[in-house]
Short mmCIF file of C-alpha atoms in Angstrom, two decimals:
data_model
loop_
_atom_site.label_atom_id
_atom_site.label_comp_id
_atom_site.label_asym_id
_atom_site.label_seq_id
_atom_site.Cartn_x
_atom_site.Cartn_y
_atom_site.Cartn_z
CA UNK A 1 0.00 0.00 0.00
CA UNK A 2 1.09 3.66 -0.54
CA UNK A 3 -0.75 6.23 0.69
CA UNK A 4 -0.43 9.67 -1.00
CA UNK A 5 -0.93 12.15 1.67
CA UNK A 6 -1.11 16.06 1.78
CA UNK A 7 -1.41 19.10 4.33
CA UNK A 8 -3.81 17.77 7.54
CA UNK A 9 -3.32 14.42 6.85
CA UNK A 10 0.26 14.61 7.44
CA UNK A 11 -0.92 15.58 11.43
CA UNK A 12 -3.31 12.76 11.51
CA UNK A 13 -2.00 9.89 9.43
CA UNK A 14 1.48 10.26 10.81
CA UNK A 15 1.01 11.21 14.19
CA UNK A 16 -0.81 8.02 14.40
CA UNK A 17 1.38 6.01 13.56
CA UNK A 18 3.70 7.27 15.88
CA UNK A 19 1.42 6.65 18.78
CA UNK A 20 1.40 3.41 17.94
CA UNK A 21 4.75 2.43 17.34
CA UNK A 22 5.56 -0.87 19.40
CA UNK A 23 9.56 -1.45 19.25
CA UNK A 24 11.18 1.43 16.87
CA UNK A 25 11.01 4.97 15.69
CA UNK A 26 13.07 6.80 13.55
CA UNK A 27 12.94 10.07 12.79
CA UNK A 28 15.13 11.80 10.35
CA UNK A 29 14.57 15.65 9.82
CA UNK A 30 15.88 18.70 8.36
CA UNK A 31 14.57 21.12 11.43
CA UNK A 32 13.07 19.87 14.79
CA UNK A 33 10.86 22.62 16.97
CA UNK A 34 8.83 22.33 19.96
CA UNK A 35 5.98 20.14 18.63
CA UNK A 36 2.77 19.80 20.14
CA UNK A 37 -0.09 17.21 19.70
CA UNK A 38 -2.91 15.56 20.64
CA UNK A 39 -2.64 12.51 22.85
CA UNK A 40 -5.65 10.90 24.43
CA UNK A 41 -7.89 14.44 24.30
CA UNK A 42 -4.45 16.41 26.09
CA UNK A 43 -2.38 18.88 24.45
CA UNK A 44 1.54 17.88 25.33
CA UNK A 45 4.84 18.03 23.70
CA UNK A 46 5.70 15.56 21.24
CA UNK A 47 8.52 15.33 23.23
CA UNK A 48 6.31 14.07 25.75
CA UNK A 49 4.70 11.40 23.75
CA UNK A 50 8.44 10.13 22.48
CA UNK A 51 9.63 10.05 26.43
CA UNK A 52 6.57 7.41 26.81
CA UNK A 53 7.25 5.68 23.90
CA UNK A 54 10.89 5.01 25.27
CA UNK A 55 9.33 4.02 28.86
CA UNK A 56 7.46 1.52 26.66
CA UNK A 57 10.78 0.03 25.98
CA UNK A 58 10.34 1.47 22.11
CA UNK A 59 13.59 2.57 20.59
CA UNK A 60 13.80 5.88 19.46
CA UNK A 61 16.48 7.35 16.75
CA UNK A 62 16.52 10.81 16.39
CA UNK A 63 18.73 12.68 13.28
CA UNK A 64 18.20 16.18 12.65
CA UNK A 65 20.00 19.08 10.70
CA UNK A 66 20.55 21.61 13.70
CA UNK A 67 20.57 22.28 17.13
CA UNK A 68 16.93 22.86 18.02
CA UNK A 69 15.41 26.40 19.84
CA UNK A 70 15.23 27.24 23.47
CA UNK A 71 11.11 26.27 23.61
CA UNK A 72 12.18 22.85 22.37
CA UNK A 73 15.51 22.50 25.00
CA UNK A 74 12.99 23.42 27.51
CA UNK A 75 10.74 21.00 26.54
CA UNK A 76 13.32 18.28 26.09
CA UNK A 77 14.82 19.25 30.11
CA UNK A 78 11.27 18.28 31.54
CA UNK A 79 11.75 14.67 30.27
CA UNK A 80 15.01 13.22 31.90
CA UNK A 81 14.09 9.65 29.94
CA UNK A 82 15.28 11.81 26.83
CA UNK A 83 18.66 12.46 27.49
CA UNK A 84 19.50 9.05 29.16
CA UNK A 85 17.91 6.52 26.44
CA UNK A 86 17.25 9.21 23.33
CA UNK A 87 19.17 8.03 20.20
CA UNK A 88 20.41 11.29 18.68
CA UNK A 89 22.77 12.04 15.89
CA UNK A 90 23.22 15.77 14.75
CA UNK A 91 23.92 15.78 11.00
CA UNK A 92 24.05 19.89 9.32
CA UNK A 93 23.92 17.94 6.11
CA UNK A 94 20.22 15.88 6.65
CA UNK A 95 17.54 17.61 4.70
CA UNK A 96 15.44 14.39 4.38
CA UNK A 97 12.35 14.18 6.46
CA UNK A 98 11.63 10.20 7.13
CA UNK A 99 9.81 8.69 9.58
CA UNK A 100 10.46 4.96 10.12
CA UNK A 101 7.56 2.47 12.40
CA UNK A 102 8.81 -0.41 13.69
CA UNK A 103 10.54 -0.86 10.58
CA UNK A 104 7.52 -2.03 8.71
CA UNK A 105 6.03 1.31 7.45
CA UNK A 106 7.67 4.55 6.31
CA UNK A 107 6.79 8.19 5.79
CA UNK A 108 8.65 9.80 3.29
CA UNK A 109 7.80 13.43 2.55
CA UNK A 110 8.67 17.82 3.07
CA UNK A 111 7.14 18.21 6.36
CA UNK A 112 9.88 18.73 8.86
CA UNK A 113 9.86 17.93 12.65
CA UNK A 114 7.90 21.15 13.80
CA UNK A 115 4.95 22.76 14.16
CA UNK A 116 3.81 23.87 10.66
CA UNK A 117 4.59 20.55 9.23
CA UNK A 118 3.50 17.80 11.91
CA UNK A 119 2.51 19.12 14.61
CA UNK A 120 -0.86 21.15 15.61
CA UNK A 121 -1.69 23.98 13.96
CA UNK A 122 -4.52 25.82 12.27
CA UNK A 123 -4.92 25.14 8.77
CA UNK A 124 -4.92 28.07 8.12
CA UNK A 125 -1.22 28.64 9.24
CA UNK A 126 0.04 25.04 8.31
CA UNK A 127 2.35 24.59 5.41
CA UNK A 128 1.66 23.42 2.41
CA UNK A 129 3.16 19.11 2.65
CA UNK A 130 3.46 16.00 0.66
CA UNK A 131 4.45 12.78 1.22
CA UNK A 132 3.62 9.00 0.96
CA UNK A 133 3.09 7.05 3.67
CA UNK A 134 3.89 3.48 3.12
CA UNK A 135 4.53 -0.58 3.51
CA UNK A 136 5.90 -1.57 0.54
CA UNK A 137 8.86 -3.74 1.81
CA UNK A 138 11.46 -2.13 -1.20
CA UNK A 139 10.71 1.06 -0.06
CA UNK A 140 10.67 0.66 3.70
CA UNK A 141 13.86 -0.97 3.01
CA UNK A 142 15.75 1.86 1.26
CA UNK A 143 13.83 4.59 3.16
CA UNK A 144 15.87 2.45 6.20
CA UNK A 145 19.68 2.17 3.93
CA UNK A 146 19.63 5.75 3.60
CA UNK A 147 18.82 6.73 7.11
CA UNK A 148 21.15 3.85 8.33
CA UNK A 149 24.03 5.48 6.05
CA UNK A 150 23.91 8.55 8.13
CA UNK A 151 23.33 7.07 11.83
CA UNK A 152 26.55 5.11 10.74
CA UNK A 153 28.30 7.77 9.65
CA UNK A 154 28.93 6.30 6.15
CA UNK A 155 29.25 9.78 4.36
CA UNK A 156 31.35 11.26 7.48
CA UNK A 157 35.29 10.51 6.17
CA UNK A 158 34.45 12.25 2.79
CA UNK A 159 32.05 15.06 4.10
CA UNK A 160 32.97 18.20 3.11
CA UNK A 161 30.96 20.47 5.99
CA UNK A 162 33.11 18.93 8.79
CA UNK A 163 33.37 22.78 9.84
CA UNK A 164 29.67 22.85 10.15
CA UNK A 165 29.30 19.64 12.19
CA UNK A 166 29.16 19.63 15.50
CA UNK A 167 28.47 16.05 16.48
CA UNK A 168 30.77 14.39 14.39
CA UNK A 169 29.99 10.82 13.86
CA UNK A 170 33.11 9.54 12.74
#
């Protein structure tokens, strides 16, 4: 199945699927903000939702572009599960916005880690996003190569924005 899906969708379909991961989540994304969503009729943090997730004993791997704002370090600090069992890896280079469930079904699409893209807002200030949502085992499985590559630091020895990169992997 691929699902074709565009602006509100990406809120519901996704989020979702991310509330329903069992063992993994990845999330690979160009810019990461202070999300917030709707999880059993409350309005949290996304941050939130991850940090249970991980108490669930669900794995969570985290790349983004940039070092996120203050709103989301706050966010981040009220969550100590985070910094103890979060897989991170900072990569200036990642402009690809995946999201990976339990390695079984993929989003691929433009809507970044934030507000505007995944998170709550009115649609009348939501962007404008595409993306397919999908379980077709050849594209799950080079969705996961790719973001693999950079979690392992494949491109790292060769990587010409070493200046830039402040987590280096290798």
């Amino acid at each position: 199945m691929i699902n074709y899906i565009s602006n509100s969708a990406h809120y519901k379909e996704v989020l979702e699927r991310i509330k329903s991961v069992k063992h993994t989540l990845w999330i690979g994304t160009a810019d990461i903000k202070d999300v917030y969503v709707e999880v059993d009729g409350e309005v949290k943090p996304l941050l939130g939702l991850i940090a249970q997730l991980i108490r669930r004993g669900v794995e969570v791997r985290l790349i983004h572009a940039k070092e996120p704002g203050q709103n989301f370090r706050d966010d981040f600090d009220k969550y100590p599960v985070l910094f103890d069992r979060l897989e991170r890896v900072l990569c200036p280079r990642v402009h690809f916005k995946i999201l990976v469930f339990d390695c079984k079904e993929v989003y691929v699409g433009s809507a970044n880690l934030t507000g505007a893209g995944l998170g709550m807002k009115a649609t009348t200030t939501r962007n404008f996003e595409a993306g397919i949502l999908t379980d077709e085992p050849q594209i799950v499985e080079q969705v996961m190569n790719q973001f693999d590559e950079v979690w392992m630091g494949k491109h790292c020895k060769t990587c010409r924005r070493k200046d830039v990169c402040l987590d280096p992997i290798a």
